[in-house]
XYZ file of C-alpha atoms in Angstrom:
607
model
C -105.358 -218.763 -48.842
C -103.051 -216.789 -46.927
C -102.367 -217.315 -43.236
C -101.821 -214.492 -40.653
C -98.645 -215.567 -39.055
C -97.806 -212.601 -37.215
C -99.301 -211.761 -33.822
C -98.444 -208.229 -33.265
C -101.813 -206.017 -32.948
C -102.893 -204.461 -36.008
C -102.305 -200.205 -35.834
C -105.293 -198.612 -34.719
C -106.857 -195.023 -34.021
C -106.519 -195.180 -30.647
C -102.999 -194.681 -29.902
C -102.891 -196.351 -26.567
C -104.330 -199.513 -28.340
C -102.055 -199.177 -31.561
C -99.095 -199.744 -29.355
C -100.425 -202.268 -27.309
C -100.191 -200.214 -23.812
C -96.678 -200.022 -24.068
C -95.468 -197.664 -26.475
C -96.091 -194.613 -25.739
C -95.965 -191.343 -28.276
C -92.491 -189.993 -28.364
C -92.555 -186.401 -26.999
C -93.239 -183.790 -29.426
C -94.781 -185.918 -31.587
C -98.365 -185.638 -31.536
C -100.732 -188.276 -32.061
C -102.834 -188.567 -35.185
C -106.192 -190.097 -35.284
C -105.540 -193.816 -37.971
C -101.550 -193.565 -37.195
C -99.347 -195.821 -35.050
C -97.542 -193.299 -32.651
C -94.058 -194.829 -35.064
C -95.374 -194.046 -38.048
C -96.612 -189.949 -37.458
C -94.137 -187.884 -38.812
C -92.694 -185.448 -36.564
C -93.574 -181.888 -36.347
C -91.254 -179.125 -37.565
C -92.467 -175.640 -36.421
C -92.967 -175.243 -32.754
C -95.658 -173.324 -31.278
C -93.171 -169.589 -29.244
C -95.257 -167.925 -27.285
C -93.820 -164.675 -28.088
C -92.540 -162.375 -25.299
C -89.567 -162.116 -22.833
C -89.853 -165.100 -19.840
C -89.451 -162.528 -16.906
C -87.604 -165.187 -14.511
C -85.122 -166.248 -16.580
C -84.200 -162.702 -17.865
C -84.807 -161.623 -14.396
C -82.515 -164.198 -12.583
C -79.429 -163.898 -15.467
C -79.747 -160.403 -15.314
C -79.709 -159.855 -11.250
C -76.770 -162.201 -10.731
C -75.172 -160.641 -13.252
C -75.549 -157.154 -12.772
C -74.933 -158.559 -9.366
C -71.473 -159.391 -10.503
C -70.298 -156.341 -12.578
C -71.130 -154.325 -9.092
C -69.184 -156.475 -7.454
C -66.087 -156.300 -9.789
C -66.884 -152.075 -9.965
C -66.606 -151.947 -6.113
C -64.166 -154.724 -4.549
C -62.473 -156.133 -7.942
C -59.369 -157.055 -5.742
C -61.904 -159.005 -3.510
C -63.198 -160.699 -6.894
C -59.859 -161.512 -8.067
C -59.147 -163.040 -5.034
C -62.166 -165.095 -4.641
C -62.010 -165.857 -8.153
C -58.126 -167.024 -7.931
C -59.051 -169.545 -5.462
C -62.148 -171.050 -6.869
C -59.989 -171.255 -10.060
C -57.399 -172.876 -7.705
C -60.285 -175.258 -6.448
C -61.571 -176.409 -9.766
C -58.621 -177.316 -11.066
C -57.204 -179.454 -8.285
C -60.470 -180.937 -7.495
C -62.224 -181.319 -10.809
C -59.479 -180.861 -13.617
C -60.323 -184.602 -14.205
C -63.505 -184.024 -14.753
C -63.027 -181.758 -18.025
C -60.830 -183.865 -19.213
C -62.595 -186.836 -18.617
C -65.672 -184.908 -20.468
C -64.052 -183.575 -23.135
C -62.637 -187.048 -24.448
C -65.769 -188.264 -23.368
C -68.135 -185.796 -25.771
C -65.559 -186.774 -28.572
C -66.347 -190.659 -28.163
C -70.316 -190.206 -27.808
C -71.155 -188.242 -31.064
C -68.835 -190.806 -33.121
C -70.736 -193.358 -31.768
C -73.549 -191.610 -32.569
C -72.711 -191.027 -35.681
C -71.154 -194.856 -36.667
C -74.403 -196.498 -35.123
C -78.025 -196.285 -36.485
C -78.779 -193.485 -34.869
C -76.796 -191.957 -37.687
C -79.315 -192.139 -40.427
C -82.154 -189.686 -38.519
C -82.647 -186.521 -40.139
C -82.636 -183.329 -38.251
C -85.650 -182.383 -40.160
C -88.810 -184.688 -41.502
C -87.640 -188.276 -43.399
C -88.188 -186.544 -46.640
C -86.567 -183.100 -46.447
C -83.822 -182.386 -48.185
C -80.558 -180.185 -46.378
C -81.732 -176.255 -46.410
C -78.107 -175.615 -47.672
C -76.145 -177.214 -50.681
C -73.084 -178.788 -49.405
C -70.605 -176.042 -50.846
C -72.688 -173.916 -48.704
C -72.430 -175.829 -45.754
C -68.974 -176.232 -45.635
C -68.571 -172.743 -46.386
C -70.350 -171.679 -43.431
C -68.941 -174.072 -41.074
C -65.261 -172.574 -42.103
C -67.354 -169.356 -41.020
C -68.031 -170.822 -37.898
C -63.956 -171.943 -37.366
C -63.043 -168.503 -37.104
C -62.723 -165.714 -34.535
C -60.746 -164.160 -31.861
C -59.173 -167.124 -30.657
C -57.532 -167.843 -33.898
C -56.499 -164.557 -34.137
C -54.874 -164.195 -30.554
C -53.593 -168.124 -30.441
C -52.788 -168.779 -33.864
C -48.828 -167.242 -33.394
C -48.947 -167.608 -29.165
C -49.963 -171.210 -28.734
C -47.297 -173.356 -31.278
C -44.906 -170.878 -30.145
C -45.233 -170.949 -26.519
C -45.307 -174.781 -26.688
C -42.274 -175.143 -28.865
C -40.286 -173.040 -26.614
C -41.582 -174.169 -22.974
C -43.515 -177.543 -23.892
C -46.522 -179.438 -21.442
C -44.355 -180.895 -17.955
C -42.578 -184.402 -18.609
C -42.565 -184.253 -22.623
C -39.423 -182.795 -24.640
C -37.131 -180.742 -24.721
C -37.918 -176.567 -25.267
C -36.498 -175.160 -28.825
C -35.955 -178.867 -29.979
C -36.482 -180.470 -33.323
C -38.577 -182.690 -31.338
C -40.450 -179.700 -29.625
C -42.312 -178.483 -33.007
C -43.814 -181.810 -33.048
C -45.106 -181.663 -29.411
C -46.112 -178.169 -30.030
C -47.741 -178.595 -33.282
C -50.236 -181.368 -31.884
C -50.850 -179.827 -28.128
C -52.058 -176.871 -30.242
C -53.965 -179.458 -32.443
C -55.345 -180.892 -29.981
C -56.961 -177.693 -28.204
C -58.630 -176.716 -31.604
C -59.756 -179.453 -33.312
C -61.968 -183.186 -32.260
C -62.194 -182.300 -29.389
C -63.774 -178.190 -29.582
C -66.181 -179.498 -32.147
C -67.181 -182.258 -30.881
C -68.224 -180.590 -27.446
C -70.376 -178.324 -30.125
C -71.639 -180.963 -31.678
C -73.363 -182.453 -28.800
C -75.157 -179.073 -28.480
C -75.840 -178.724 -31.893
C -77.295 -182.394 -32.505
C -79.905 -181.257 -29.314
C -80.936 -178.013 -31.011
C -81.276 -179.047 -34.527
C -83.020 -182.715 -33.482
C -85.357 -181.291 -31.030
C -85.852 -177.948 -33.530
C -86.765 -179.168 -36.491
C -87.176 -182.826 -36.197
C -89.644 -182.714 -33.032
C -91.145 -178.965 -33.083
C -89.579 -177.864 -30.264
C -88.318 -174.173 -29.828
C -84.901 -172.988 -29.707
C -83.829 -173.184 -25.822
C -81.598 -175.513 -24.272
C -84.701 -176.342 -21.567
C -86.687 -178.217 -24.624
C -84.097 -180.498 -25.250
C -84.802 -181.925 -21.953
C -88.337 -182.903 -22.162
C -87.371 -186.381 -23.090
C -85.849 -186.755 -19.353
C -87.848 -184.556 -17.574
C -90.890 -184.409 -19.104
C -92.574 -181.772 -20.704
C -94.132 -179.955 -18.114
C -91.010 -179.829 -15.813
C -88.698 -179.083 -19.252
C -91.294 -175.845 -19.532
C -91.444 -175.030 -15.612
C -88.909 -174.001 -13.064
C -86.142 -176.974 -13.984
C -86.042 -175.878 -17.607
C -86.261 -171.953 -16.633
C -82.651 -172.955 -14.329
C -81.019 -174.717 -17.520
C -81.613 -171.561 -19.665
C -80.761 -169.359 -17.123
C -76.947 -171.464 -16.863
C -76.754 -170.904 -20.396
C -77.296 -167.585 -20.261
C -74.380 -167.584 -17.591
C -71.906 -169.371 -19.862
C -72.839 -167.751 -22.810
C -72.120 -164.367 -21.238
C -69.005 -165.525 -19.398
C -67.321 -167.532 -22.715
C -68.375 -164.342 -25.078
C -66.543 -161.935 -22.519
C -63.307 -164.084 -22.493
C -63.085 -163.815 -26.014
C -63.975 -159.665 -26.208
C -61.351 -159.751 -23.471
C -58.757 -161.330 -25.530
C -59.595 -159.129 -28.753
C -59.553 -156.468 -26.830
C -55.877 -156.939 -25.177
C -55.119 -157.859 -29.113
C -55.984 -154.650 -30.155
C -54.917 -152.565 -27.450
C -51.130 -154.286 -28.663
C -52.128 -153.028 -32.189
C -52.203 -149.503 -31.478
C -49.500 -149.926 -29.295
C -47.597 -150.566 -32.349
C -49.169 -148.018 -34.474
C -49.147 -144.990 -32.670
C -45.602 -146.205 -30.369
C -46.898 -144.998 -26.917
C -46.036 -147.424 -24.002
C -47.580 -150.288 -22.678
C -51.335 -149.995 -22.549
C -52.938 -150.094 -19.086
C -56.550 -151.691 -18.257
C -57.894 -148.181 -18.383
C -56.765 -148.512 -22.161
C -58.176 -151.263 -22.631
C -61.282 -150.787 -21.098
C -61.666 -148.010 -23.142
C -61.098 -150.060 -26.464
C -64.048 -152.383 -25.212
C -66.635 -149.190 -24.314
C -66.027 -148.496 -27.934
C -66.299 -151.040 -29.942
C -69.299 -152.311 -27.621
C -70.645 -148.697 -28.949
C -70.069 -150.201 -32.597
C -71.634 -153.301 -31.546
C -74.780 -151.372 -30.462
C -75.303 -149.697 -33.781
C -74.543 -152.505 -35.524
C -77.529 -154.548 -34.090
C -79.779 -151.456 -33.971
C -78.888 -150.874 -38.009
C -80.256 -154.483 -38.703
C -78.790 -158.077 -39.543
C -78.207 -157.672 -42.827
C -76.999 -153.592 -43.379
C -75.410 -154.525 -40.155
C -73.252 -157.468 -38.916
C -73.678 -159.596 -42.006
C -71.976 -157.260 -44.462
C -68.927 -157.111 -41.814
C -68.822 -160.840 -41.496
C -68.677 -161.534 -44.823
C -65.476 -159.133 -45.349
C -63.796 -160.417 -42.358
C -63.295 -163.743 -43.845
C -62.119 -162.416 -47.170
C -59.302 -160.361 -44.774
C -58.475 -162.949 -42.852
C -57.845 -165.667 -45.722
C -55.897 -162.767 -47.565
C -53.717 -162.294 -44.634
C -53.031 -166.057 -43.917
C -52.545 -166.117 -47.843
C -49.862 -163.189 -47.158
C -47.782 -165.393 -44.340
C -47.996 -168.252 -46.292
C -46.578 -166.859 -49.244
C -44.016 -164.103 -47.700
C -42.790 -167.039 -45.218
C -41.372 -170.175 -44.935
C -43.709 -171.673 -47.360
C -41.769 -175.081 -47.738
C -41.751 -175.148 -43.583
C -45.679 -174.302 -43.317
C -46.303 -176.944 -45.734
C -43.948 -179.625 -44.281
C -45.653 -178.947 -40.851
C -48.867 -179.773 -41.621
C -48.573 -183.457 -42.360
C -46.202 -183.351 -39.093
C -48.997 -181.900 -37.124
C -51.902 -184.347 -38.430
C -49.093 -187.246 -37.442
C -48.262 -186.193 -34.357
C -51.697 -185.483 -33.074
C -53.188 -188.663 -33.506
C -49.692 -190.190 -32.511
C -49.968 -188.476 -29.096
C -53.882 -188.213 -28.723
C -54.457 -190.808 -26.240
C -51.664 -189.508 -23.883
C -52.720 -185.765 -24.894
C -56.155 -186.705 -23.962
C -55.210 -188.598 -20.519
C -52.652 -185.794 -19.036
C -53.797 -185.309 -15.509
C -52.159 -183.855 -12.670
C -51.359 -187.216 -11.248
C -48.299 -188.042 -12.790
C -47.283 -184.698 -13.586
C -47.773 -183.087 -10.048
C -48.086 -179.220 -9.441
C -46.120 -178.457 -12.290
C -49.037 -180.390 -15.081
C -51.168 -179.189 -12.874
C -50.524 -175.634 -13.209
C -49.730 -175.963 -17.015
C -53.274 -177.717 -17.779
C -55.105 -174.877 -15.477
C -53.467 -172.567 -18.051
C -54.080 -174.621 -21.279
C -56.369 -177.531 -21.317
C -58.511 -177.215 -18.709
C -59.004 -173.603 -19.714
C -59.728 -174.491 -23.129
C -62.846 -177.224 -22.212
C -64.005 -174.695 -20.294
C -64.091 -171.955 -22.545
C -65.610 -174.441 -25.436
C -68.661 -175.521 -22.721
C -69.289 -171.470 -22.281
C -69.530 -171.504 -25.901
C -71.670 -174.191 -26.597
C -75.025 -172.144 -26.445
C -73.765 -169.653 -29.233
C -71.507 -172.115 -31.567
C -74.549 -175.008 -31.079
C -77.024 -172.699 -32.034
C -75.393 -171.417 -35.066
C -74.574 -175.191 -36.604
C -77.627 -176.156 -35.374
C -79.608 -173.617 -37.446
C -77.200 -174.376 -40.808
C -77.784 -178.272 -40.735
C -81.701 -178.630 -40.800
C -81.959 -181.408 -43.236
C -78.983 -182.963 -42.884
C -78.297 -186.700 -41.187
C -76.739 -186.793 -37.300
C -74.210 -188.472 -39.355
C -73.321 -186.098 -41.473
C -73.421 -183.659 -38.915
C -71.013 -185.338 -37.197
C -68.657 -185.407 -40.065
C -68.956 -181.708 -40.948
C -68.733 -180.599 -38.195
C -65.884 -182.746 -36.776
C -63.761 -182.331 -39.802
C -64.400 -178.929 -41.649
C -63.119 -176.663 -38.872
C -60.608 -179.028 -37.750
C -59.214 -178.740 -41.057
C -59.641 -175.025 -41.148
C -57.677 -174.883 -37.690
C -54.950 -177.012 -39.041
C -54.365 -175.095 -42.209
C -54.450 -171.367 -39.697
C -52.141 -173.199 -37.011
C -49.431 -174.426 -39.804
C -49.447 -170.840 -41.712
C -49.253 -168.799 -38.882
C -47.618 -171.289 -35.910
C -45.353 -172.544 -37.965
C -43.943 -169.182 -39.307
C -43.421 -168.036 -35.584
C -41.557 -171.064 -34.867
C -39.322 -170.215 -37.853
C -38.638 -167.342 -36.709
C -38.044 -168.227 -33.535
C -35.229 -170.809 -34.865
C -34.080 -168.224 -37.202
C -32.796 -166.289 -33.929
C -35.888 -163.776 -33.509
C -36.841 -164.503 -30.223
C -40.176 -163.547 -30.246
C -41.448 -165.688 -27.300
C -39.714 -163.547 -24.760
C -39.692 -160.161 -26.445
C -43.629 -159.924 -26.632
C -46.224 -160.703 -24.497
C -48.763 -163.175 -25.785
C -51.392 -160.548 -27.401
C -48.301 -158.722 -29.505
C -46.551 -161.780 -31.384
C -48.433 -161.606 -33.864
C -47.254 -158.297 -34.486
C -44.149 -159.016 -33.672
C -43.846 -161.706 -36.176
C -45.310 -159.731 -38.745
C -42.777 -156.707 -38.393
C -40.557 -159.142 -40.225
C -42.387 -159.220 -43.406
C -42.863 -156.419 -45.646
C -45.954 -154.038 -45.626
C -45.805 -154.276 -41.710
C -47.777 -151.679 -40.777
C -50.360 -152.719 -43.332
C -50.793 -155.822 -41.674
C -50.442 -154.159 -38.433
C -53.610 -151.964 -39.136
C -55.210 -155.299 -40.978
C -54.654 -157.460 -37.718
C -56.539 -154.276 -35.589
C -59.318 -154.266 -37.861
C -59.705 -158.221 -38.497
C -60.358 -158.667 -34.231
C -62.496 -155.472 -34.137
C -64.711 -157.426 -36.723
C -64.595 -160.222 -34.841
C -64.794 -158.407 -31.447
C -68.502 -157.049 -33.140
C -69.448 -159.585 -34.476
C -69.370 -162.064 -31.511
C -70.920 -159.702 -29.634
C -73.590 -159.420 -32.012
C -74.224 -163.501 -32.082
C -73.893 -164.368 -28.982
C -76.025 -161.518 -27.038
C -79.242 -162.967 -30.002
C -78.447 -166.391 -28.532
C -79.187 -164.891 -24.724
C -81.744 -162.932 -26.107
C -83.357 -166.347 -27.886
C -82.936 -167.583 -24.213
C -84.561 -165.233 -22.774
C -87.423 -164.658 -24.598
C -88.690 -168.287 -25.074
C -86.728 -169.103 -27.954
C -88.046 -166.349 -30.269
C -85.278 -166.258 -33.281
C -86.192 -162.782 -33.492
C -85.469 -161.182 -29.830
C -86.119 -157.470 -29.177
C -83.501 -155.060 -29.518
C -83.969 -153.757 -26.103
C -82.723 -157.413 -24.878
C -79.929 -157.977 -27.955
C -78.735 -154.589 -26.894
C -78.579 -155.203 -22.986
C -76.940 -158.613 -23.188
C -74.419 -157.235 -25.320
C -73.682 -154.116 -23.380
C -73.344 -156.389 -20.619
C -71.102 -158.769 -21.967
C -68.730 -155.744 -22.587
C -68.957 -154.768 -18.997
C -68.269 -158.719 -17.743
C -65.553 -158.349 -20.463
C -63.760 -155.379 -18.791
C -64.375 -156.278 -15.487
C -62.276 -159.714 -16.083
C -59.829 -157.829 -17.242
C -59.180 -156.135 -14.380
C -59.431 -158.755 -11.839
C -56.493 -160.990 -12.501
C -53.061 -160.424 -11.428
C -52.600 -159.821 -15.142
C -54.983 -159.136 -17.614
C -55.230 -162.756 -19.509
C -55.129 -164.015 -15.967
C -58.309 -162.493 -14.983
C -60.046 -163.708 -17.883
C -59.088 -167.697 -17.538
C -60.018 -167.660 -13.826
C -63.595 -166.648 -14.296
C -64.028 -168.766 -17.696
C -62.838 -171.864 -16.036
C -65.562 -171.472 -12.359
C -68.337 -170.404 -14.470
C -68.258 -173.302 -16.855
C -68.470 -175.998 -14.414
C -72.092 -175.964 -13.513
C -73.069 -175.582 -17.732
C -70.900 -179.052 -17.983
C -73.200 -180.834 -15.353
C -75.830 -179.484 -17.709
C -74.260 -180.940 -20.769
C -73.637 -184.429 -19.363
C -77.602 -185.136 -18.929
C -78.251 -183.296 -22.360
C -76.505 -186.371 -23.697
C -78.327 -188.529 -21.364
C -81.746 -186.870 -22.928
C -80.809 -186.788 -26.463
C -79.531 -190.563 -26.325
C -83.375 -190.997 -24.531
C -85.109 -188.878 -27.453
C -83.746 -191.009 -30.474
C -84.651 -193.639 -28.823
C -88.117 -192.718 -29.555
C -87.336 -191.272 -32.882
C -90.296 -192.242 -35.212
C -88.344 -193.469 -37.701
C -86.309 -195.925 -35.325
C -89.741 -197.016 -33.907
C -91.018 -198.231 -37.536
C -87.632 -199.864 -38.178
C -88.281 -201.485 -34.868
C -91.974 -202.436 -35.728
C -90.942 -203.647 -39.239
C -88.198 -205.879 -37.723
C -90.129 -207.581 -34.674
C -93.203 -208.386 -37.455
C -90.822 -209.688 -40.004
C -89.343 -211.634 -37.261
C -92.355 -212.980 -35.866
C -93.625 -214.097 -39.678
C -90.860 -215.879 -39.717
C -90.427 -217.775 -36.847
C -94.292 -218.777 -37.048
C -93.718 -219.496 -40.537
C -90.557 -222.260 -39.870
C -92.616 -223.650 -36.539
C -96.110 -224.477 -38.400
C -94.867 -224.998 -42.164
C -91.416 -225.746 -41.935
C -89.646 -224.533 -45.321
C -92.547 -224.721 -47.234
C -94.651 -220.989 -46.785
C -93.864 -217.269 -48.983
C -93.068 -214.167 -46.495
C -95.108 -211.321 -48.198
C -94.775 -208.018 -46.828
C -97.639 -205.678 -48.101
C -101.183 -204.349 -46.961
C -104.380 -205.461 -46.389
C -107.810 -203.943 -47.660
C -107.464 -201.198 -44.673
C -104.264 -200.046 -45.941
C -102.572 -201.303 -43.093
C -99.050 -202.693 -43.051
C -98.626 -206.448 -42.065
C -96.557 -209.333 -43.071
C -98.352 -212.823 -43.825
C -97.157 -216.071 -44.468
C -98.652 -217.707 -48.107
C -99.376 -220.965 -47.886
C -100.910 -221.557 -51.572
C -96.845 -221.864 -53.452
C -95.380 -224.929 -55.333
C -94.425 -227.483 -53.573
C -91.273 -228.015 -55.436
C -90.328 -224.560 -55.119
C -88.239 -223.964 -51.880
C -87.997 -221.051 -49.961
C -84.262 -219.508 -50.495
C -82.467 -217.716 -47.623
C -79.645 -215.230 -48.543
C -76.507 -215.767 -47.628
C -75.140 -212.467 -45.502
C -73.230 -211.795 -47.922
C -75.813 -211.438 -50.176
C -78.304 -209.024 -47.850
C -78.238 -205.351 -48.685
């Protein structure tokens, strides 16, 4: 006969009993009548009330209507204030984003090497929504933008010829080295892995527990539902409104300075004033408007989907028309001397610098983990919404690597050209300001003002698009995570991002100026916010359903076992099956040869 030698209870229909007292159901997963709470499979769809939530749209939109008066009426008074709490931030708290952003790099690798790494964001059995060509494909998507287009000639450039405080020497061989993995490390780990953390949240709580689409649910795990759904959760949306709407403008802000450099070029009238430029941003938020109004996919899609075919063709044209032995030697240069250099890269602080690394990282890297936490909400959702299926590990490794690698690639083609020029005697660092060398480096190659008018068009696309993502993602946020939001609120976030976008723009002593001070200030209460998402999310796989049957399976096993060597001694079978209820258990069999021993693997044996 066999002998029960396992003590755990047996499941039952009462949840409460099934797990003994002690294990509760693990939020968003609702219990089912016959089913241990680790054994019910999560839910995928969650239940949206439809509608707009009237305090959080209400509260994002006052304070920031709020602020665009503010900058329309006393924008000196807003530059100054904004100047100093710039000033603040990054004497008082610059170790703080630094700390974070190293710190957000670390916890989704661990994530992703432990066994956490194995959960689907989806149920056990679903398979990705997206082939991996697909993916990957949409994740290089996702690597593009504005930035690339305004940094991809300014940054290597600007730190080849003036590198971070206390490193090398400017114009050096030495200095394409540093400059090649500063810029490296602003655009790749460490950007994506800031996203990631948002994404993981999203696309766990999403599709894995049921949960809709707003930063606020992914909190329920460590605030509990009702507070995650009440005035708590309402605040959370409401600061990711905020840094949505601040991050988006910084990057209209910088297209917009882009293009205003374009038709500078073009049409050879002088140097552009914020008027200008404020001008270029009332109409292409125009474009913007009857792009969302026209529909997704007449609309914005069909735009996308060219812009990447323009923008490969143009790095394809500096690649080929330039130093293509340089670009190519660079790369392997820049992967060496970013992981080389990450740790100090990673631990430059004011400290040992003093005001002059202070200043610099206020400018670069502090700026940069700023911007990144203000885009969080959009760039989360979006690989969030493109992984359902997939494992947090291969998240992780996606995301971590495919845009890293698509940054690398865009930094060597068009980076390293500028700094060939720049050692070939065209000084473009001090002949053009930051949003024109790119045109300036082009006017070297042939077909200039073909790439000229390319270069206008590519950041208009982008300058649409981005408005077109990121004011759905506020609209998802404000209208209780509906993937569909109204026009009327698509329409007014974006309108209003233009507005924020323009208004930054005129604030700053100079026009990049304005838009770094406000980036920086208005990310630092989103980053509180992101530190005890990771707390939550580490507290929700905890619970994960299938980590609670691996659990289960490992303490009965164990339990067999040890009951097994203390009564019997070598002589007993472990069987692992069911019993006439169809409930899982594992028994010890007593009724075995004698003279056949039981036979432990060796480790190296085990699976």
């Amino acid at each position: 006969m066999s002998t029960h030698q396992n003590e755990r209870p047996r499941p039952s229909s009462d949840p409460d009993e099934a797990s003994g007292g002690t294990t509760p159901t693990a939020p968003g997963v609702e219990p089912v009548p016959g089913i241990h709470p680790a054994l019910a499979a999560p839910p995928v769809t969650a239940r949206v009330r439809a509608g707009l939530d009237r305090f959080v749209f209400g509260v994002a939109a006052a304070v920031a209507l709020a602020f665009c008066l503010w900058g329309i009426l006393a924008p000196a008074n807003l530059g100054g204030v904004s100047g100093s709490a710039l000033q603040w931030v990054v004497t008082n708290l610059g170790w703080f984003f630094i700390i974070l952003a190293t710190g957000f790099v670390i916890f989704v690798l661990v994530l992703a090497g432990s066994r956490y790494g194995r959960i689907p964001l989806g149920r056990d059995d679903e398979a990705p929504e997206f082939g991996t060509a697909s993916w990957i494909a949409m994740m290089f998507s996702a690597g593009m933008g504005i930035g690339l287009m305004f940094y991809g000639v300014n940054e290597p450039l600007t730190h080849f010829v003036t590198p971070p405080p206390g490193t090398v020497e400017g114009s050096s061989d030495a200095a394409v080295r540093t400059a090649m993995a500063t810029t490296m490390f602003h655009w790749s780990l460490h950007p994506w892995a800031i996203y990631a953390v948002v994404g993981i949240a999203i696309a766990y709580g999403c599709f894995r527990r049921g949960r809709r689409q707003l930063f606020s649910s992914a909190f329920a795990p460590l605030f509990g539902q009702r507070r995650a759904e009440g005035k708590a959760g309402r605040v959370i949306d409401v600061l990711a409104i905020f840094a949505t709407l601040f991050g988006s403008a910084t990057s209209l802000g910088l297209g917009a300075l882009q293009i205003g450099s374009g038709i500078t070029i073009l049409t050879g009238v002088g140097e552009l004033g914020n008027g200008i430029l404020i001008g270029v941003i009332a109409v292409l938020t125009a474009a913007f408007v009857a792009s969302a109004v026209s529909g997704v996919a007449r609309g914005i899609q069909y735009l996308s989907n060219i812009n990447m075919v323009l923008a490969l063709l143009l790095a394809l044209f500096v690649f080929v028309g330039g130093p293509t032995v340089f670009i190519l030697n660079i790369i392997p240069n820049a992967i060496g001397a970013y992981f080389s250099d990450l740790a100090l890269m990673a631990g430059r602080t004011g400290a040992a610098g003093g005001d002059a690394t202070a200043e610099w990282l206020g400018g670069w890297t502090v700026f940069y983990w700023a911007w990144w936490i203000s885009w969080t909400p959009f760039v989360g959702v979006f690989i969030a919404r493109i992984s359902r299926g997939r494992t947090i590990r291969q998240f992780v490794t996606g995301v971590l690597l495919v845009p890293s690698a698509v940054s690398l690639v865009w930094f060597a083609v068009f980076g390293g050209a500028a700094i060939a020029a720049q050692r070939g005697g065209d000084d473009l660092a001090s002949e053009a300001t930051a949003e024109a060398q790119l045109f300036g480096m082009l006017a070297d190659y042939p077909l200039s003002t073909v790439t000229t008018v390319l270069v206008v068009v590519l950041v208009s696309i982008f300058f649409v698009s981005g408005a077109d993502a990121a004011s759905v993602v506020m609209g998802t946020l404000s209208e209780r995570g509906s993937l569909n939001p109204s026009r009327f609120t698509v329409v007014f976030w974006g309108v209003l991002t233009g507005v924020v976008a323009a208004i930054m723009l005129a604030v700053g002593e100079d026009a990049l100026e304005g838009l770094k001070n406000l980036v920086i200030v208005a990310a630092l209460p989103f980053s509180v916010v992101m530190v005890l998402l990771c707390v939550s999310l580490v507290k929700d796989l905890r619970r994960d359903p299938m980590m609670l049957r691996r659990d289960a399976a490992s303490l009965a096993v164990e339990q067999a076992v040890v009951e097994g060597l203390t009564k019997h001694g070598d002589e007993f079978t472990l069987v692992v099956g069911t019993n006439g209820e169809d409930e899982p258990e594992a028994v010890v069999d007593q009724e075995r040869p004698r003279n056949s021993p039981t036979t432990w693997p060796l480790p190296t044996e085990r699976r």
